[in-house]
Short mmCIF file of C-alpha atoms in Angstrom, two decimals:
data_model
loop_
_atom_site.label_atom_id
_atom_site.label_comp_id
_atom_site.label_asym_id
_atom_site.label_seq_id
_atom_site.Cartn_x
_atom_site.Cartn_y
_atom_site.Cartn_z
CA UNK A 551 76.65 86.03 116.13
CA UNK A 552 73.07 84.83 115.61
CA UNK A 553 70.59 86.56 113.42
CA UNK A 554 72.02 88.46 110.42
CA UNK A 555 73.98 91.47 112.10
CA UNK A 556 74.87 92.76 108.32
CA UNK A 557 72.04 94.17 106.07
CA UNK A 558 74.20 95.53 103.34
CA UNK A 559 77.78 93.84 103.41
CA UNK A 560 79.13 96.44 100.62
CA UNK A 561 77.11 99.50 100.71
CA UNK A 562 80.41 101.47 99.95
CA UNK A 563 83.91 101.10 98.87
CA UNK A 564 85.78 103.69 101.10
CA UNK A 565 89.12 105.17 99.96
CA UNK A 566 92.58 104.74 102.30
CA UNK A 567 92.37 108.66 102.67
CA UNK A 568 88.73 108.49 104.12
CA UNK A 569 89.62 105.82 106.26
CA UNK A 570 92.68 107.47 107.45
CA UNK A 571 90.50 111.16 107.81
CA UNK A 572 88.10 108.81 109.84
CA UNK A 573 90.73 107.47 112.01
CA UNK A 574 92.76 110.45 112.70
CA UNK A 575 89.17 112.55 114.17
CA UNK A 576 88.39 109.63 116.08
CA UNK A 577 91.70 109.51 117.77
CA UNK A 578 91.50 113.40 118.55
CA UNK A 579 87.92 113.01 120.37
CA UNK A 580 89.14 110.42 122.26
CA UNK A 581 92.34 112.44 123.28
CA UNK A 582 90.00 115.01 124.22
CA UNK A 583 87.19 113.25 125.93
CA UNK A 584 90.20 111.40 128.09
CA UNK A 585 88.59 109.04 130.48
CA UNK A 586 87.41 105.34 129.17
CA UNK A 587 90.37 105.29 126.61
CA UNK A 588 91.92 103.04 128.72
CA UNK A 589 88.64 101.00 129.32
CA UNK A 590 89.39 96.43 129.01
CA UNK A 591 86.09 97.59 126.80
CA UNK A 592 88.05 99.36 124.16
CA UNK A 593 91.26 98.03 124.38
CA UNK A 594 90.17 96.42 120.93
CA UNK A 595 89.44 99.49 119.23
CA UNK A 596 92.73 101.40 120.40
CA UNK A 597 94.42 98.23 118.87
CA UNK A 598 92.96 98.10 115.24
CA UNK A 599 92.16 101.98 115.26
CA UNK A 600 96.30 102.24 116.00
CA UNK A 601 97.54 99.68 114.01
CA UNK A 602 95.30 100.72 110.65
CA UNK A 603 96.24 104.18 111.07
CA UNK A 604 100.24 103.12 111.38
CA UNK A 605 99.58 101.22 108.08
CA UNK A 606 97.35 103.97 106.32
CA UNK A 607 99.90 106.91 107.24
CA UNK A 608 102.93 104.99 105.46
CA UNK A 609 100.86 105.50 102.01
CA UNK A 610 99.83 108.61 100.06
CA UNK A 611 97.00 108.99 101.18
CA UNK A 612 98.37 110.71 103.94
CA UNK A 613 99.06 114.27 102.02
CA UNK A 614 95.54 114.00 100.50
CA UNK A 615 92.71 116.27 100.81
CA UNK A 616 88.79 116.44 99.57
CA UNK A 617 89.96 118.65 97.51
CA UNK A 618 92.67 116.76 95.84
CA UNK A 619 90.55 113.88 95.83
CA UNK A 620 87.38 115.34 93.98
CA UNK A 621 90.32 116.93 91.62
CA UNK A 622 91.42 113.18 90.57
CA UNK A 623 87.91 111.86 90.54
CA UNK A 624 87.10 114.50 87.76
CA UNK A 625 90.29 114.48 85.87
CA UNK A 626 89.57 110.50 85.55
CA UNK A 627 86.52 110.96 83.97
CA UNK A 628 88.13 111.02 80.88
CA UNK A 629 90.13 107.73 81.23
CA UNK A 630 86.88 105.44 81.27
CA UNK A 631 87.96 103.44 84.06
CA UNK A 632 85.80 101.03 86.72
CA UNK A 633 85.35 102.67 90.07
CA UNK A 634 87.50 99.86 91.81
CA UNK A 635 90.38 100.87 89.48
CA UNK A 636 90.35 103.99 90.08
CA UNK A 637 89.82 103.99 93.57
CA UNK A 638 93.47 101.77 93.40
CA UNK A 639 94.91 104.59 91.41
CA UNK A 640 94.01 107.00 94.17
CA UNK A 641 95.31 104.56 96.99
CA UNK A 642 98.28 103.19 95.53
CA UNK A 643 99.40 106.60 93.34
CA UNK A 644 101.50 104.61 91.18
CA UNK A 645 104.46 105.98 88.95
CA UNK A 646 105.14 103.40 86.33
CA UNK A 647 103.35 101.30 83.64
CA UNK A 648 103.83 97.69 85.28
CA UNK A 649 102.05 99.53 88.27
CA UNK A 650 98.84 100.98 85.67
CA UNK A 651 98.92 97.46 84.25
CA UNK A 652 98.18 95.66 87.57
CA UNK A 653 95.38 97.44 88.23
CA UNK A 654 93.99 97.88 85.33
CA UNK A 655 91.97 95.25 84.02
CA UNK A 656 93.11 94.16 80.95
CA UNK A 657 94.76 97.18 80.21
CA UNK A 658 96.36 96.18 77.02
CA UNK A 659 93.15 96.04 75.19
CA UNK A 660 92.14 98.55 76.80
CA UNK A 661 94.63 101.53 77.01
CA UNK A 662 97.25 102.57 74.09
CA UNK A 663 100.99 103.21 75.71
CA UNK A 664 99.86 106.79 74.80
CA UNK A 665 97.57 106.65 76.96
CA UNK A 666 99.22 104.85 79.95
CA UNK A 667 101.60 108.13 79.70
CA UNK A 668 98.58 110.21 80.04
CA UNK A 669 96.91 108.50 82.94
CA UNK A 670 100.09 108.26 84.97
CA UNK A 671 100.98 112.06 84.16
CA UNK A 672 97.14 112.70 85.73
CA UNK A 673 97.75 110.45 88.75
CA UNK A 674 101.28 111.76 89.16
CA UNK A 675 100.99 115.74 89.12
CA UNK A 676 97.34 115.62 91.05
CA UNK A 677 98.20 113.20 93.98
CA UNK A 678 101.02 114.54 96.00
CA UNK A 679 103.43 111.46 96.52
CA UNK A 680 103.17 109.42 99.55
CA UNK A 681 105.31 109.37 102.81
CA UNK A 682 107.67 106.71 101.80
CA UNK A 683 108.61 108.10 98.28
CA UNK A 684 109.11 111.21 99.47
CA UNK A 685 112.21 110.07 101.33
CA UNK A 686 113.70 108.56 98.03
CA UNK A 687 112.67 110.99 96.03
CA UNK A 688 114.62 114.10 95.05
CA UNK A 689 113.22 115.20 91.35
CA UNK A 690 110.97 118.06 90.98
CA UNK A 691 108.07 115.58 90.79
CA UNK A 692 106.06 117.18 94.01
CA UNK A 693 103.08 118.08 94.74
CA UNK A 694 101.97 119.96 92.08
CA UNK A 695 98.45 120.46 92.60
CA UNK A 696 98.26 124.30 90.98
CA UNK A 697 99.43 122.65 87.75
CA UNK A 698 96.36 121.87 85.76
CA UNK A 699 96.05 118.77 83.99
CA UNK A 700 94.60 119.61 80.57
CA UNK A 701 92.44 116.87 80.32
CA UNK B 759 90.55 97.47 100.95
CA UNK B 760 87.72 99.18 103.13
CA UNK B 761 84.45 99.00 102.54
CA UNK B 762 81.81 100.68 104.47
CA UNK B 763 78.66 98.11 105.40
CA UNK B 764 75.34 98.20 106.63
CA UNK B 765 74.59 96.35 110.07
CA UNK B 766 71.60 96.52 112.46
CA UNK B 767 71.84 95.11 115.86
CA UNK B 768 70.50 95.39 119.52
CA UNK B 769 72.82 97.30 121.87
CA UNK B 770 72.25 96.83 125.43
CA UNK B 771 72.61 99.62 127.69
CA UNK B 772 72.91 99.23 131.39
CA UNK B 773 71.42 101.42 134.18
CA UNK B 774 74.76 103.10 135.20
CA UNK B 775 74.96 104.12 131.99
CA UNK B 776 71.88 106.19 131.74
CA UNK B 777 73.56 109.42 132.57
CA UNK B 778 75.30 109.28 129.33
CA UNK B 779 74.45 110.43 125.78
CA UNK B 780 72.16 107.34 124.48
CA UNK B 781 74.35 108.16 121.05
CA UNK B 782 77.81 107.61 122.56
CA UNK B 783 76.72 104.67 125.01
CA UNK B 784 75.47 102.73 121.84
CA UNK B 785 78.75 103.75 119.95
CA UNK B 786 81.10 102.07 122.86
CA UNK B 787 78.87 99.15 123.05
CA UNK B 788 78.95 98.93 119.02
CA UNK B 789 83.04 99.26 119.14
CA UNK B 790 83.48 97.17 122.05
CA UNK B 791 81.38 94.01 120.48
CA UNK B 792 82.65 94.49 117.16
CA UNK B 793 86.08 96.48 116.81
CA UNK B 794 89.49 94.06 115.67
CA UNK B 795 86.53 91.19 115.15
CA UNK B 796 86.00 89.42 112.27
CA UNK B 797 82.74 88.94 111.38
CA UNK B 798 81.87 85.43 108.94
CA UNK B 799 81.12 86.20 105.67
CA UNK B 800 81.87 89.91 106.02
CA UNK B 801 85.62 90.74 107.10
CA UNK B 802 87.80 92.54 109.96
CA UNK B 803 85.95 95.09 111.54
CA UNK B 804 87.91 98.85 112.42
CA UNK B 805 85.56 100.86 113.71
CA UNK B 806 81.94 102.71 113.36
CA UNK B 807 81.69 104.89 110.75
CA UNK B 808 77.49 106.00 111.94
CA UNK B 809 74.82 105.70 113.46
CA UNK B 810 72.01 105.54 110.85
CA UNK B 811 68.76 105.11 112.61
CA UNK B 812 67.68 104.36 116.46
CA UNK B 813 64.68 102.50 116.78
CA UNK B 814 62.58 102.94 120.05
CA UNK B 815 64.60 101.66 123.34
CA UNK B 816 62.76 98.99 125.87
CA UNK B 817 63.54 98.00 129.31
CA UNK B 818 62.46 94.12 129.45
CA UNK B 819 60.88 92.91 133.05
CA UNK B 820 63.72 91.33 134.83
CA UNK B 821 66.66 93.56 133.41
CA UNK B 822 66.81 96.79 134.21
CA UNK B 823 69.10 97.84 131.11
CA UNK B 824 67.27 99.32 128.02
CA UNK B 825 67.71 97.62 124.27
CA UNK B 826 67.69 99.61 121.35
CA UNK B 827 68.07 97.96 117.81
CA UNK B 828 70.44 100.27 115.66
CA UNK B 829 71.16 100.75 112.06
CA UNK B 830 74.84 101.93 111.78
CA UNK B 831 77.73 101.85 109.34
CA UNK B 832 81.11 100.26 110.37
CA UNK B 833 84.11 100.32 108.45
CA UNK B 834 85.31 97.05 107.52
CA UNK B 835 88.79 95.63 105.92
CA UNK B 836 87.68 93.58 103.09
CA UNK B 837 89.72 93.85 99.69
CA UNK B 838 88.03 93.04 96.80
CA UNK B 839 89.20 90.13 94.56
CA UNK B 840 92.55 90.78 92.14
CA UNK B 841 92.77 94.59 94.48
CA UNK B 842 96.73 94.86 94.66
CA UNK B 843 98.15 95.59 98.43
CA UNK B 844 101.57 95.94 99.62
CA UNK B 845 102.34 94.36 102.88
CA UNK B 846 105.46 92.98 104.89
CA UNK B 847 107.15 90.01 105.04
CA UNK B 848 106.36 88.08 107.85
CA UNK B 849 108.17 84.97 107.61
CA UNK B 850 108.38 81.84 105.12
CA UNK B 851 107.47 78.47 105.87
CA UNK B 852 106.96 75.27 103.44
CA UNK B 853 103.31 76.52 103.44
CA UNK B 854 104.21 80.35 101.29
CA UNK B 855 105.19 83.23 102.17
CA UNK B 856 103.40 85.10 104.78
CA UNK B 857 102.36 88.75 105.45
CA UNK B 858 100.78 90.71 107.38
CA UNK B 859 100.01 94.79 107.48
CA UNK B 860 100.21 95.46 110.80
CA UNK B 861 96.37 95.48 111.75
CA UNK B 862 95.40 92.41 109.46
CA UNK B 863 98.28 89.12 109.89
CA UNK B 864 96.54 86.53 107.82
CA UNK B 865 97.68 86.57 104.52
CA UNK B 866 99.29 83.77 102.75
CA UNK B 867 101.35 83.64 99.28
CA UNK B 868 101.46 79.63 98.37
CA UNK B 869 104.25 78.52 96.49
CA UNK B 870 102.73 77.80 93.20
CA UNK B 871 101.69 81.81 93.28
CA UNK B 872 105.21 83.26 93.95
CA UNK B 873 107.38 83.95 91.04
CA UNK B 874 108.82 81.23 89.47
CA UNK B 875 111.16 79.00 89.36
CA UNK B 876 110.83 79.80 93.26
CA UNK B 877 112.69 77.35 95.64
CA UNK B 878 112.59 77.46 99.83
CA UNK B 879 115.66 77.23 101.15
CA UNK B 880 115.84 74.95 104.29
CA UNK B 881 118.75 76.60 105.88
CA UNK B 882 117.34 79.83 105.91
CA UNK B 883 113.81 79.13 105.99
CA UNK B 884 112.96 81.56 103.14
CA UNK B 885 111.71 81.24 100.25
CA UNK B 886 113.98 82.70 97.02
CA UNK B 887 113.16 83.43 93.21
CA UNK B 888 115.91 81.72 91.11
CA UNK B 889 115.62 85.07 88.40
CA UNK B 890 116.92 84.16 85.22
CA UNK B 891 119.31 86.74 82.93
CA UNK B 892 121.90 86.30 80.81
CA UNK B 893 124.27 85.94 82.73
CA UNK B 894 122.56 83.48 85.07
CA UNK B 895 120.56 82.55 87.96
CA UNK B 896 120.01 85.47 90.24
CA UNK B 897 118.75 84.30 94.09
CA UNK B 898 116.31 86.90 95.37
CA UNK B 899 115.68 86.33 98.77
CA UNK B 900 112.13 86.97 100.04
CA UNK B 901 113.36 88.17 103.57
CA UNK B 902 110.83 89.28 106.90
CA UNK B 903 110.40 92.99 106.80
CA UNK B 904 110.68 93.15 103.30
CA UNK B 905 107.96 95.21 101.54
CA UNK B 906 105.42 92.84 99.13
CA UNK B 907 103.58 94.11 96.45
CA UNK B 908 100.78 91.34 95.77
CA UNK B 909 97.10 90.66 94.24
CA UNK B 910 94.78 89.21 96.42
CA UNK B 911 93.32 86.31 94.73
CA UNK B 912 91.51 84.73 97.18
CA UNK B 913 90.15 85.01 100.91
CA UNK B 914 87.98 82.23 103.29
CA UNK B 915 86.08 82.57 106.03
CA UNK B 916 85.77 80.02 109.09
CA UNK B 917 83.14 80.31 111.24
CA UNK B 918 85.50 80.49 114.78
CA UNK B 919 82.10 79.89 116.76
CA UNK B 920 82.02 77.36 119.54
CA UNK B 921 80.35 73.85 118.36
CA UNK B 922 77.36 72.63 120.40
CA UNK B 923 77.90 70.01 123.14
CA UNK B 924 77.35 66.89 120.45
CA UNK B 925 80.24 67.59 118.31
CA UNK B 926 82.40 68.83 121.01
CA UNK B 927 82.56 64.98 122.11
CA UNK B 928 83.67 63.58 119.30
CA UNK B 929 86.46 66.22 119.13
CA UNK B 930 87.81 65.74 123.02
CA UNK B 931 88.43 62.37 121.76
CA UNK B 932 91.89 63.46 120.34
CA UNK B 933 93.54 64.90 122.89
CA UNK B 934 95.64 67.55 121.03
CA UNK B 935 94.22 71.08 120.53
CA UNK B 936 92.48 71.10 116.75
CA UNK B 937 94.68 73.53 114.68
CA UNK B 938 93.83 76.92 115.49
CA UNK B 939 92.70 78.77 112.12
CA UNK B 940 92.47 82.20 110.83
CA UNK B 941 88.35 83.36 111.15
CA UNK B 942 89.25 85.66 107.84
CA UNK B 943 92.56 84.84 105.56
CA UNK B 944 93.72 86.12 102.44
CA UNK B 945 95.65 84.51 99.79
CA UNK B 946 97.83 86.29 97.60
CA UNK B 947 99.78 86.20 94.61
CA UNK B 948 102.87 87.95 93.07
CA UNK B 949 103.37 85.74 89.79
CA UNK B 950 102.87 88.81 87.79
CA UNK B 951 105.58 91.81 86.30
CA UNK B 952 105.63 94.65 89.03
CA UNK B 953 104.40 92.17 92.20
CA UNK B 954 106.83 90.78 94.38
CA UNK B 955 109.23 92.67 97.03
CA UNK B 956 109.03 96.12 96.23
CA UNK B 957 113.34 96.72 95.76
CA UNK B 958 112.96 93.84 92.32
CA UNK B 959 111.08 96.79 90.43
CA UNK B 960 112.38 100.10 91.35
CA UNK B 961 114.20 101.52 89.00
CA UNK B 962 117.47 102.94 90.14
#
């Protein structure tokens, strides 16, 4: 492409759950507005749109909500984390210590086991699990959003 | 793995399409030129995210279609360095392991970043991690359609544009198609505790 087409190449880092909100209205105008779906113009975009949103779905994102989401953000204020890790926490949801310690930097220095505990107890009880875990999983660990974290 | 960046760009409208909201003509043309594309330097475009700001639209003498530069959004795939992402198991080949997840193929584990001692096996074509215990050498297989947790540790751009008519001689000169390579790849890495196929770290 000639010229600069991009002005800012990183003006936002967007969560899986606002790509996959983004994804799922688009496909329900297009449903609706029905002609030019089919288009050799957008084949492209019914490709990626279909194949990102098969990808997004299978995480646990899927069973999130603004709600839920503005309910982590402010719960990990506490944790003093980078916005990059926690925007990993929110997309990846994860449930065990080797997962905290992969994406958080440095994490030994930085967090006590303590507090590992704490910040997958947060990540656990706010974000509901994902689509694939719910298959394996049988505990009572569910979406427990009406259980307040007291952080 | 999404960011959200700023573009600006003239989007030409043609006559037939006057009829139509200005809005939703410029958003097809936007999608059309730019949806599953990579652009250099920036990553794999999904789709438009908004329309920021139209500029004034002008008919030029000699076309009768009217150009408008827009500001817009677009949603793009680009992880940032050392962001974890789980993917599936492609294949193997001498060259690493690769994966893809589903919208985005180009992502390559070398060898030297799998977990070691890691070995390919010829026979198979995959590539295994000789685990060590106790009671010795474990082969885990890295098999297609597994599930990959790795780090993404590096990416590079190619700039797929057709060359100009000078260097195009020098390359008809070999008569073999020049290797056909990835506009936007990612390289990965699972040499760390919790990375690797998913099934080595659940806990049963």
């Amino acid at each position: 492409m000639t010229g600069n087409l991009w002005k800012d190449a990183n003006a936002a880092l967007l969560s899986n759950y606002e790509v996959f909100q983004l994804l799922t209205d688009l496909k329900e105008q297009r449903k609706e507005s029905g002609k030019n779906k089919h288009s050799s113009g957008q084949q492209n975009l019914n490709t990626i749109t279909y194949e990102t949103l098969k990808y997004i779905s299978k995480t646990p994102c899927r069973h999130q909500s603004p709600e839920i989401v503005r309910e982590f953000l402010t719960a990990m204020k506490n944790h003093k984390l980078t916005k990059a890790e926690k925007l990993q926490l929110l997309n990846h949801r994860p449930v065990t210590a080797v997962e905290i310690q992969l994406m958080v930097e440095e994490s030994e220095e930085r967090l006590t086991e303590e507090q590992i505990e704490a910040l997958l107890h947060t990540v656990t009880s706010i974000l509901p699990a994902g689509p694939e875990a719910e298959q394996q999983q049988n505990t009572g660990d569910d979406v427990a959003m009406d259980e307040e974290d007291p952080a | 793995m999404f960011v959200l960046v700023e573009m600006v760009d003239t989007v030409r409208i043609p006559p037939w399409q006057f009829e139509r909201k200005l809005n939703d003509s410029i958003a097809e043309e936007l999608n059309k030129k730019l949806a599953n594309k990579v652009v250099y330097n920036v990553g794999l475009c999904i789709c438009l995210f908004d329309i920021t700001k139209l500029e004034d639209a002008y008919v030029f003498p000699g076309d009768g279609a009217s150009h408008t530069k827009v500001h817009f959004r677009y949603v793009v795939f680009h992880p940032f360095l050392d962001e974890i992402l789980i993917g599936k198991i492609k294949g193997c080949s001498p060259e690493g392991v690769h994966v893809s997840l589903g919208f985005f193929d180009d992502i390559l584990i070398p060898p030297e970043s799998l977990q070691q001692p890691a070995k390919f096996d010829e026979a198979e074509q995959v590539w295994v991690w000789e685990y060590e215990t106790e009671e010795g050498a474990h082969d885990l297989y890295m098999d297609i359609g597994e599930e990959v947790r790795f780090r993404v540790v590096d990416e590079s751009f190619v700039d797929t544009s057709p060359t100009g008519p000078s260097s195009a001689e020098a390359a008809s000169s070999s008569e073999e198609l020049p290797k056909k390579e990835a506009p936007y790849m990612l390289m990965g890495s699972i040499s760390e505790p919790g990375l690797g196929l998913l099934s080595w770290w659940t806990s049963s």
